[in-house]
XYZ file of C-alpha atoms in Angstrom:
616
model
C -10.527 81.405 -29.114
C -9.668 84.160 -31.569
C -11.034 82.963 -34.947
C -8.065 84.505 -36.707
C -5.778 82.088 -34.862
C -7.987 79.012 -34.844
C -6.719 75.707 -36.204
C -6.672 75.370 -39.988
C -6.137 79.077 -40.619
C -2.978 81.005 -41.332
C -1.676 83.922 -39.210
C -2.859 87.296 -40.428
C -0.137 89.184 -42.349
C 0.912 92.718 -41.605
C -1.833 95.337 -42.165
C -4.561 92.680 -42.373
C -7.077 92.523 -39.530
C -9.563 89.904 -38.416
C -12.454 91.853 -39.964
C -10.680 93.074 -43.148
C -9.111 91.039 -45.934
C -6.630 92.516 -48.398
C -8.028 91.665 -51.832
C -5.172 93.114 -53.844
C -2.339 95.596 -53.736
C -1.592 98.377 -56.200
C 1.703 97.697 -57.923
C 3.639 100.039 -60.165
C 6.102 97.636 -61.803
C 6.454 93.922 -62.325
C 9.205 91.647 -61.096
C 10.719 91.308 -64.579
C 11.646 93.753 -67.359
C 9.401 91.669 -69.621
C 6.422 93.130 -67.767
C 5.496 96.475 -69.300
C 5.121 99.126 -66.586
C 1.976 100.405 -68.296
C 0.251 97.134 -67.438
C 0.487 98.396 -63.843
C 0.238 102.209 -63.906
C 0.347 104.999 -66.481
C 1.923 108.415 -65.922
C -0.030 110.623 -68.289
C 1.630 113.927 -67.470
C 4.885 115.139 -65.904
C 7.906 113.412 -64.411
C 7.927 110.428 -62.096
C 9.874 107.553 -60.611
C 8.474 104.251 -59.457
C 9.297 100.958 -57.856
C 7.248 97.874 -57.086
C 5.034 99.382 -54.374
C 5.406 103.160 -54.677
C 5.010 105.970 -57.191
C 6.703 109.346 -56.917
C 5.163 112.149 -58.967
C 6.927 115.428 -59.655
C 5.010 118.675 -59.179
C 2.154 118.902 -61.672
C 2.355 115.228 -62.676
C -0.683 112.948 -63.053
C -1.007 109.149 -63.126
C -3.654 106.453 -63.014
C -4.038 102.713 -62.485
C -6.742 102.141 -65.090
C -4.589 99.285 -66.276
C -4.676 95.503 -66.432
C -3.020 94.922 -63.048
C -4.103 98.272 -61.582
C -7.851 97.771 -61.724
C -10.041 96.245 -59.057
C -12.483 93.880 -60.868
C -15.593 95.210 -59.162
C -18.052 93.352 -61.381
C -16.596 89.964 -60.501
C -16.501 90.777 -56.804
C -20.143 91.882 -56.863
C -21.321 88.835 -58.819
C -19.451 86.080 -57.017
C -18.524 87.188 -53.485
C -20.039 88.261 -50.192
C -18.280 91.657 -50.331
C -20.611 94.661 -50.519
C -17.952 97.380 -50.597
C -14.221 97.826 -51.092
C -11.822 100.311 -49.529
C -8.599 101.532 -51.084
C -6.037 102.822 -48.589
C -3.162 104.976 -49.850
C -0.203 106.216 -47.840
C 0.700 109.725 -48.978
C 4.146 111.231 -48.431
C 4.006 114.946 -49.242
C 4.761 118.373 -47.841
C 1.797 119.958 -49.582
C -1.560 119.021 -51.010
C -2.233 116.429 -53.731
C -5.271 114.708 -55.179
C -6.386 111.062 -55.063
C -9.492 109.879 -56.914
C -11.346 106.572 -56.800
C -12.809 106.082 -60.259
C -15.203 103.526 -61.745
C -16.171 102.319 -65.179
C -19.302 100.607 -66.468
C -19.990 98.086 -69.226
C -19.415 100.773 -71.847
C -16.162 102.027 -70.358
C -17.658 105.319 -69.181
C -15.674 106.956 -66.371
C -17.253 108.205 -63.158
C -15.652 109.527 -59.958
C -16.772 107.550 -56.917
C -14.725 109.265 -54.188
C -12.044 111.929 -53.935
C -9.556 113.221 -51.385
C -7.160 116.166 -51.321
C -4.810 115.375 -48.429
C -2.511 118.106 -47.169
C 0.760 116.566 -46.091
C 1.641 113.087 -44.910
C -0.968 110.501 -43.958
C -3.156 107.632 -45.122
C -6.108 108.257 -47.384
C -9.025 105.784 -47.502
C -11.561 105.819 -50.306
C -14.560 103.465 -50.350
C -16.938 102.294 -53.048
C -20.000 100.117 -52.812
C -20.012 96.987 -54.943
C -23.599 97.486 -56.050
C -23.501 98.964 -59.562
C -21.287 96.535 -61.476
C -23.300 93.364 -62.174
C -22.759 93.304 -65.933
C -19.347 94.944 -65.964
C -17.048 97.679 -64.755
C -13.976 98.148 -62.597
C -12.451 100.532 -60.067
C -9.069 102.241 -60.134
C -7.124 105.135 -58.635
C -5.959 108.410 -60.135
C -3.191 110.547 -58.613
C -2.094 114.148 -59.078
C 0.793 116.063 -57.516
C -0.253 119.715 -57.281
C 2.450 122.102 -56.054
C 5.294 119.762 -55.100
C 6.418 116.210 -55.574
C 4.529 113.494 -53.737
C 4.922 109.772 -53.146
C 2.029 107.320 -53.016
C 2.754 103.877 -51.607
C 1.491 100.887 -49.574
C -1.774 100.906 -51.502
C -4.152 98.117 -50.562
C -7.701 97.235 -51.529
C -9.573 95.516 -48.708
C -13.006 94.027 -48.153
C -14.853 92.807 -45.113
C -13.613 89.337 -44.262
C -16.349 86.758 -44.728
C -14.382 84.177 -42.735
C -10.884 83.607 -41.381
C -8.361 83.228 -44.218
C -8.313 79.667 -45.518
C -5.026 77.789 -45.702
C -3.406 78.112 -49.130
C -0.869 75.904 -50.921
C 0.812 75.948 -54.321
C 1.602 72.904 -56.454
C 4.077 73.299 -59.316
C 4.519 70.441 -61.780
C 7.779 70.256 -63.747
C 9.487 68.011 -66.276
C 13.037 68.881 -67.395
C 12.472 72.614 -67.150
C 14.675 73.006 -64.130
C 15.752 76.594 -64.784
C 12.197 77.732 -65.486
C 10.879 76.012 -62.380
C 13.602 77.504 -60.196
C 12.751 80.967 -61.538
C 9.063 80.465 -60.744
C 9.776 79.394 -57.170
C 12.186 82.321 -56.799
C 9.524 84.743 -58.018
C 7.153 83.501 -55.323
C 9.909 83.761 -52.721
C 10.581 87.382 -53.709
C 7.275 88.577 -52.243
C 7.237 88.413 -48.449
C 3.493 88.958 -48.236
C 2.831 86.028 -50.561
C 5.289 83.784 -48.712
C 3.546 84.568 -45.436
C 0.183 83.514 -46.879
C 1.334 80.091 -48.039
C 0.960 77.024 -45.861
C 2.841 74.819 -48.301
C 4.600 74.776 -51.665
C 4.862 71.460 -53.524
C 7.384 71.157 -56.338
C 6.612 67.900 -58.129
C 9.632 66.995 -60.273
C 9.056 64.263 -62.862
C 12.175 64.897 -64.932
C 15.718 63.606 -65.284
C 17.255 67.075 -64.821
C 16.440 67.783 -61.160
C 15.340 71.234 -60.085
C 17.041 70.662 -56.733
C 20.407 70.826 -58.517
C 19.880 74.463 -59.468
C 21.712 76.993 -57.316
C 18.810 79.458 -57.493
C 16.380 76.841 -56.194
C 18.679 75.894 -53.320
C 19.074 79.568 -52.518
C 15.336 80.247 -52.103
C 14.384 77.011 -50.324
C 15.139 78.495 -46.864
C 12.599 81.269 -47.558
C 9.817 78.688 -47.246
C 11.484 76.497 -44.636
C 9.707 73.228 -43.981
C 6.696 74.440 -45.963
C 8.471 73.601 -49.241
C 8.061 69.971 -50.262
C 10.229 68.736 -53.133
C 8.838 65.483 -54.547
C 10.354 63.194 -57.190
C 8.144 60.771 -59.090
C 7.804 58.988 -62.456
C 6.735 61.097 -65.404
C 2.934 61.040 -65.260
C 2.523 64.232 -67.247
C 0.841 67.409 -66.104
C -2.156 65.448 -64.834
C 0.064 63.327 -62.603
C 2.146 66.266 -61.424
C -0.694 68.605 -60.561
C -2.749 65.837 -59.024
C 0.172 64.998 -56.736
C -0.197 68.414 -55.152
C -3.947 67.929 -54.702
C -3.317 64.393 -53.462
C -0.872 65.534 -50.773
C -2.881 68.539 -49.612
C -6.234 66.749 -49.458
C -4.807 63.902 -47.380
C -5.328 65.897 -44.184
C -8.980 66.678 -44.886
C -8.423 70.363 -44.041
C -9.994 73.172 -46.065
C -6.752 74.017 -47.839
C -7.080 75.601 -51.267
C -4.426 74.688 -53.832
C -3.143 76.884 -56.638
C -1.890 74.734 -59.506
C 0.901 76.522 -61.354
C 2.961 75.718 -64.450
C 6.731 75.552 -64.151
C 7.571 77.588 -67.268
C 5.564 80.735 -66.600
C 6.756 84.222 -65.827
C 5.138 84.467 -62.429
C 3.451 87.597 -61.075
C 3.423 86.793 -57.322
C 0.550 89.203 -56.693
C -1.673 86.733 -58.517
C -1.404 84.331 -55.578
C -2.720 86.966 -53.176
C -5.600 87.908 -55.482
C -6.713 84.355 -56.206
C -6.585 83.427 -52.523
C -8.496 86.488 -51.356
C -11.200 86.122 -53.980
C -11.694 82.424 -53.228
C -11.927 83.266 -49.544
C -14.980 85.445 -50.242
C -16.960 83.532 -52.857
C -20.528 82.731 -51.863
C -19.973 79.100 -52.881
C -16.861 77.019 -53.589
C -15.402 77.943 -56.994
C -12.377 77.286 -59.119
C -10.679 80.676 -59.449
C -8.361 80.944 -62.409
C -5.740 83.456 -63.427
C -5.686 84.877 -66.919
C -2.844 84.080 -69.319
C -0.710 86.770 -70.922
C 1.546 85.919 -73.857
C 5.174 85.541 -72.830
C 6.520 86.528 -76.262
C 3.944 89.313 -76.716
C 3.582 90.343 -73.071
C 0.964 93.056 -73.568
C -1.513 90.561 -75.017
C -4.214 88.605 -73.202
C -5.017 85.082 -74.404
C -8.654 85.167 -73.267
C -10.842 86.358 -70.418
C -13.211 83.393 -70.715
C -13.112 80.112 -72.600
C -15.452 77.253 -73.439
C -15.273 73.924 -75.257
C -17.199 72.276 -78.073
C -17.257 68.561 -77.350
C -18.711 67.679 -80.752
C -15.451 68.624 -82.467
C -12.988 68.594 -79.538
C -12.229 72.315 -79.714
C -10.988 74.206 -76.657
C -10.351 77.890 -76.095
C -13.511 79.051 -77.843
C -15.230 82.344 -77.113
C -17.975 81.992 -74.532
C -20.008 84.874 -75.936
C -19.677 87.944 -78.130
C -18.097 89.992 -75.335
C -15.370 87.517 -74.406
C -11.913 88.673 -75.430
C -9.217 86.726 -77.270
C -5.681 87.712 -78.312
C -6.285 91.229 -77.047
C -3.780 94.090 -76.749
C -4.252 95.338 -73.182
C -2.473 98.629 -73.840
C -5.119 99.625 -76.378
C -8.231 98.811 -74.361
C -9.382 96.812 -71.357
C -12.346 94.429 -71.276
C -15.254 95.980 -69.377
C -17.951 93.303 -69.565
C -18.114 90.518 -67.027
C -18.050 87.212 -68.886
C -18.500 83.716 -67.496
C -16.272 80.785 -68.348
C -16.462 76.985 -68.464
C -12.903 76.187 -67.407
C -9.515 77.769 -66.751
C -6.108 76.519 -67.824
C -3.824 75.258 -65.115
C -1.046 77.738 -65.862
C -2.399 79.171 -62.590
C -5.720 78.104 -61.117
C -7.015 77.778 -57.557
C -8.797 74.539 -56.676
C -10.869 74.755 -53.466
C -10.736 71.857 -51.052
C -14.462 71.251 -51.531
C -13.922 70.473 -55.223
C -11.725 67.463 -54.531
C -14.051 66.218 -51.810
C -17.091 66.580 -54.044
C -15.881 65.351 -57.448
C -12.627 63.473 -56.767
C -9.146 63.938 -58.169
C -8.296 64.609 -61.838
C -8.211 61.815 -64.392
C -4.872 60.023 -65.032
C -4.748 61.085 -68.696
C -1.057 62.168 -68.682
C -1.661 65.672 -70.050
C -3.959 67.706 -72.315
C -7.625 68.254 -71.385
C -7.086 67.328 -67.716
C -7.861 70.928 -66.711
C -10.830 71.107 -69.070
C -12.350 67.842 -67.883
C -11.937 68.789 -64.223
C -13.499 72.212 -64.784
C -16.484 70.751 -66.636
C -16.883 68.073 -63.968
C -16.910 70.685 -61.221
C -19.419 72.758 -63.175
C -21.807 69.808 -63.357
C -21.428 69.443 -59.586
C -22.372 73.081 -58.946
C -18.813 74.408 -58.551
C -18.301 77.196 -61.108
C -15.056 78.351 -62.646
C -14.276 82.064 -62.469
C -11.461 83.615 -64.485
C -10.428 86.634 -62.408
C -9.278 89.775 -64.262
C -6.062 91.292 -62.961
C -4.783 87.927 -61.733
C -2.425 86.614 -64.394
C 0.852 85.004 -65.347
C 2.788 85.039 -68.596
C 2.916 81.729 -70.485
C 4.455 80.785 -73.836
C 2.145 81.759 -76.691
C 0.147 78.763 -77.880
C 0.381 79.651 -81.545
C 4.158 79.030 -81.377
C 3.459 75.336 -80.793
C 2.943 73.161 -83.865
C -0.100 70.905 -83.806
C 1.885 68.138 -85.512
C 3.492 66.653 -82.415
C 3.101 63.734 -80.032
C 0.890 65.935 -77.822
C -1.864 65.725 -80.425
C -2.356 62.081 -79.485
C -3.284 63.082 -75.934
C -5.260 66.096 -77.109
C -7.495 63.940 -79.293
C -7.741 60.902 -77.007
C -8.342 62.913 -73.862
C -10.813 65.175 -75.655
C -12.772 62.071 -76.564
C -12.668 60.840 -72.964
C -13.905 64.245 -71.773
C -16.722 64.146 -74.331
C -17.622 60.592 -73.302
C -18.001 61.647 -69.667
C -20.349 64.477 -70.595
C -24.092 63.694 -70.533
C -24.401 65.055 -74.076
C -21.902 62.653 -75.688
C -22.529 62.946 -79.459
C -20.675 60.105 -81.162
C -22.298 60.684 -84.574
C -21.188 64.326 -84.685
C -17.708 63.279 -83.629
C -17.490 60.759 -86.477
C -18.248 63.519 -88.968
C -15.897 66.103 -87.468
C -12.995 63.737 -86.795
C -13.242 62.331 -90.305
C -13.022 65.850 -91.689
C -10.031 66.755 -89.504
C -8.063 63.636 -90.398
C -8.888 63.980 -94.090
C -7.466 67.495 -93.957
C -4.284 66.126 -92.404
C -3.934 63.580 -95.216
C -4.589 66.226 -97.884
C -1.981 68.454 -96.189
C 0.615 65.664 -96.650
C 0.809 65.276 -92.853
C 0.707 61.518 -92.721
C 2.371 61.414 -89.300
C -0.299 63.716 -87.915
C -3.054 61.596 -89.453
C -1.469 58.506 -87.904
C -1.302 60.286 -84.527
C -4.988 61.205 -84.728
C -6.022 57.693 -85.735
C -3.971 56.150 -82.934
C -5.634 58.544 -80.493
C -9.078 57.338 -81.522
C -7.890 53.753 -81.173
C -6.465 54.674 -77.768
C -9.875 55.966 -76.706
C -11.543 52.777 -77.919
C -9.199 50.720 -75.726
C -11.320 51.961 -72.844
C -10.356 52.907 -69.282
C -7.806 50.089 -69.062
C -5.517 52.232 -71.248
C -5.180 54.674 -68.337
C -3.842 52.051 -65.956
C -0.266 53.356 -66.075
C -1.111 57.056 -66.209
C -0.113 57.377 -69.866
C 3.525 56.300 -69.857
C 3.069 53.461 -72.357
C 1.061 55.665 -74.711
C 3.758 58.352 -74.585
C 6.508 55.883 -75.458
C 4.594 54.208 -78.273
C 3.388 57.343 -80.038
C 6.854 58.900 -79.958
C 8.341 55.731 -81.458
C 5.638 55.400 -84.118
C 5.932 59.000 -85.316
C 9.571 58.434 -86.298
C 8.304 56.547 -89.335
C 7.086 59.798 -90.923
C 9.715 62.170 -92.324
C 7.550 65.296 -92.162
C 7.341 65.084 -88.348
C 11.002 66.196 -88.122
C 11.895 69.885 -88.064
C 14.940 70.783 -90.171
C 17.119 73.878 -90.087
C 15.927 76.395 -92.660
C 19.510 76.903 -93.860
C 19.674 73.260 -94.969
C 16.923 73.667 -97.532
C 17.446 74.540 -101.220
C 16.306 77.896 -102.596
C 12.677 77.476 -103.667
C 9.803 79.756 -104.583
C 7.523 81.014 -101.831
C 3.868 80.348 -102.569
C 1.372 82.492 -100.741
C -2.153 81.279 -100.090
C -5.211 82.734 -101.747
C -8.011 84.026 -99.530
C -9.704 81.206 -97.578
C -12.684 79.498 -99.172
C -16.268 80.133 -98.215
C -16.937 77.916 -95.154
C -19.985 76.487 -96.880
C -17.739 75.202 -99.691
C -14.956 73.722 -97.553
C -16.181 70.119 -97.713
C -16.529 70.332 -101.499
C -13.018 71.729 -101.815
C -11.697 68.995 -99.501
C -13.273 66.369 -101.756
C -11.747 68.073 -104.788
C -8.265 67.977 -103.210
C -8.678 64.262 -102.421
C -9.609 63.509 -106.038
C -6.792 65.677 -107.420
C -4.239 63.864 -105.276
C -5.646 60.460 -106.188
C -5.199 61.330 -109.870
C -1.696 62.668 -109.272
C -2.545 66.088 -110.700
C -0.491 68.124 -108.256
C 1.881 71.012 -108.839
C 5.289 69.312 -108.577
C 7.133 71.838 -106.432
C 9.175 72.082 -104.368
C 7.747 75.284 -102.941
C 8.059 77.060 -99.607
C 4.995 77.937 -97.556
C 4.986 80.048 -94.403
C 3.227 78.773 -91.316
C 0.415 81.308 -91.631
C -0.291 80.125 -95.193
C -0.014 76.397 -94.423
C -3.740 75.696 -94.675
C -4.920 72.307 -95.943
C -6.657 73.824 -98.955
C -3.386 75.495 -100.046
C -0.748 72.880 -99.169
C -2.907 70.175 -100.739
C -2.240 71.591 -104.212
C 1.457 70.625 -104.180
C 3.428 67.403 -104.337
C 6.504 68.729 -102.506
C 6.506 71.574 -99.979
C 8.638 73.019 -97.219
C 6.391 74.375 -94.463
C 7.605 76.603 -91.642
C 7.144 75.043 -88.201
C 4.944 77.025 -85.808
C 7.926 77.467 -83.481
C 9.782 79.308 -86.281
C 12.804 77.152 -85.401
C 12.929 75.540 -88.835
C 10.884 73.909 -91.574
C 9.250 70.566 -92.264
C 9.447 68.822 -95.592
C 6.203 67.299 -96.823
C 5.931 65.083 -99.904
C 2.901 63.521 -101.502
C 3.093 59.759 -100.960
C 0.390 57.799 -102.759
C 0.897 54.673 -100.648
C 0.766 56.551 -97.344
C -2.247 58.551 -98.465
C -4.065 55.349 -99.400
C -3.036 53.644 -96.164
C -4.262 56.522 -94.014
C -7.523 56.779 -95.920
C -8.227 53.056 -95.532
C -7.417 53.255 -91.831
C -9.642 56.308 -91.446
C -12.623 54.442 -92.923
C -11.996 51.405 -90.715
C -11.416 53.368 -87.501
C -14.479 55.553 -88.032
C -16.613 52.470 -88.676
C -15.335 50.962 -85.464
C -15.849 54.236 -83.549
C -19.430 54.552 -84.762
C -20.177 51.040 -83.529
C -18.211 50.903 -80.288
C -18.102 54.485 -78.950
C -21.379 54.434 -76.956
C -20.359 51.289 -75.062
C -16.813 52.569 -74.528
C -18.205 55.843 -73.174
C -20.302 53.911 -70.688
C -17.199 51.961 -69.649
C -15.376 55.219 -68.892
C -18.337 56.405 -66.811
C -18.399 53.164 -64.854
C -14.644 53.277 -64.238
C -14.617 56.984 -63.401
C -14.881 56.707 -59.585
C -11.965 54.295 -59.496
C -9.841 56.287 -61.972
C -10.142 59.486 -59.920
C -9.790 57.839 -56.513
C -6.965 58.350 -54.041
C -6.276 54.624 -54.199
C -5.661 54.698 -57.940
C -3.379 57.712 -57.746
C -1.500 56.203 -54.799
C -0.879 53.117 -56.937
C 0.442 55.260 -59.808
C 2.762 57.204 -57.506
C 4.154 54.025 -55.992
C 5.118 52.502 -59.362
C-alpha cells in the first residue's frame, strides 16, 4: 500500500509529494488590512505590485522576505526536527534575467548568501540550504531583484524531506458569545484552500447564548468543510471545557490526530495552520507546537517568543532568559536567537495525540492557567513545548484588560492548583507573596479585588471537590459577590466631575517596596490621606501612588471609562482581618490540600469526568 494513502493519513495536497513536505509558503500580504505588508515582504527599491502569493517587481526593483512571516526559522528546524536541509522553490515569470538569493542569518543577525540563481526567462528556481549551522539561532529568507524588465515571483514553497506520512490534523475553536469573531475565524480558515485540504476536522464548540450558527457568514463557509465541520453546543465550561471538548472528541478514535486549539476572537493567519502541522510532523519526539501572539491593536508587535512561569508568586508570561523577546516591534528588528519555552498560550497551539494519551486531558478549571498547567504537565512527561517563529495569530493586547475582574478569581485559584501539582510546591513562599499582593490591593482601595483574591485562595482550599461542576458555580458566585464593591464598576469618563490629574513619581527602589507598603498601611489606618478627588491614568495607577489618596478616579485598562475608588476604613479593616485569617489557614492546610489535588488528578483529567461534565 502507498504510505501516502494509508489509513489515518490525509491525501497529499497539490505540489506535495510522498517524499517532500511543504513546511511553509512565502506570502506577500495577509488576509486582512490590519496585517502590515512589511510583516510579509519588503520592497526596498523600485516599483511593485503584490497579492497573497505573488510579487511583481518593476525593472530595477529589489525586495526581500527577511520579515516576520517571510523567514524560515532554520534554528528551530535544526534543533527540534529530523530535517537536515530545506529547499525553496520559486516560480519565475519573466522575459529576461532576474536574480533570486537564498540568504541566512546567525545569532548576531549577520547576513550571508547561501545560494543564488539568475534565471533567464520563465521557469522554477530551487535553492537549497543545509540545516546544520543554526543551533543557537538564525533564519533563512529570499531576496529578489528584477534586472532589465519586470518579473513576477510566485508559488514559493519551502519543503523538507518528509519524515513520515502527514499526520491527520484537526482544529478546535472554543467560543462564548463572540459569534461574529468566531464566524470570522472560521471564514479565514475557509479562505485558504491548501489549509482546508489539510484538515481532517474542524470543531466549533459553542458555549454561549448567541449561537455562531445563526451568523450568515458562518453558514456561508460551512459547505467549504462539508461533513468535516462539527458544530457542538454545550454548557459554559469556560475555555478549559471548550478546548478540551475538541481534544475529547478527536482522541476518542485513538488515531494519531494532532489538534490545533484556537481562540475564537483572533485575527487568524491561515498559513499558521500549515506551519504548525508541518513542523509537528517532523519533530524528533512528540511536542506541543505553539504559534506566537501578535497584538491585535498594535499589529506590528510581538507579545513574546518564549514564556515561563514562577509558581512561587503565580506569575505567567515571564522571560525565559535574557534573549527572549517581549512586546517587540517586529518592523524594527527580528529575534535571531533560538529560545526555549515552558508553555504556549492556547490562542493557537498544536497538541499532539501522544500528549493526551500520555498525560490525560486538561483540568476542569473553567479558564485561566489551563494552558499553562497542561504545558508544564507535558514538560514533566518529556513532551516539550516549542513556540515556532513565523507561525502567529493576532490576539487582543493583554494590557487592555484590567486585572480587577472576575477572571482574577480563576487566575489566582488555578495558579495555586497548578503550583500544587508541581513537585516544587512552595506554600511558605506563596503565603509571603500572596499576602503582599492582597495588601497592595487593599492599599490601592481595590476592596473588590482583594475580596476576589481571598475568595480564590478559599476556593483552592476547598480542594478538588470544587472542580466537580467545571467551574460554573464559582463563576456565578464570584460575579454576584463582586457587585458589593462600587469600584468594580466602570463608569463613563464623561460622567465624572472635573478633577486634578495626579501623576505618579518614579517607582520606589524594589528593596524598599515592603517598607513603603507598610507605611501606606499605617497612613491609611491613621486617616492621613490626601482627600481628593483626583484623577489617575491607568499607567500611573500603582499601589504606592493610589494609596496616598482617599478618593480617586482611575482609568480602566480598557480605556472605556474610569473606576471610582474611595478609602473605606471598615472595608480596609475587614479585608485585612480576612487576609490574616486566610493566610493562617493556607499555611496550615495547603500541603494537605495539594496532596488531595494530586490524588484526584487522574480522575479530574479522565475522559469519564469530562463526559460527565458534558452531559450535565
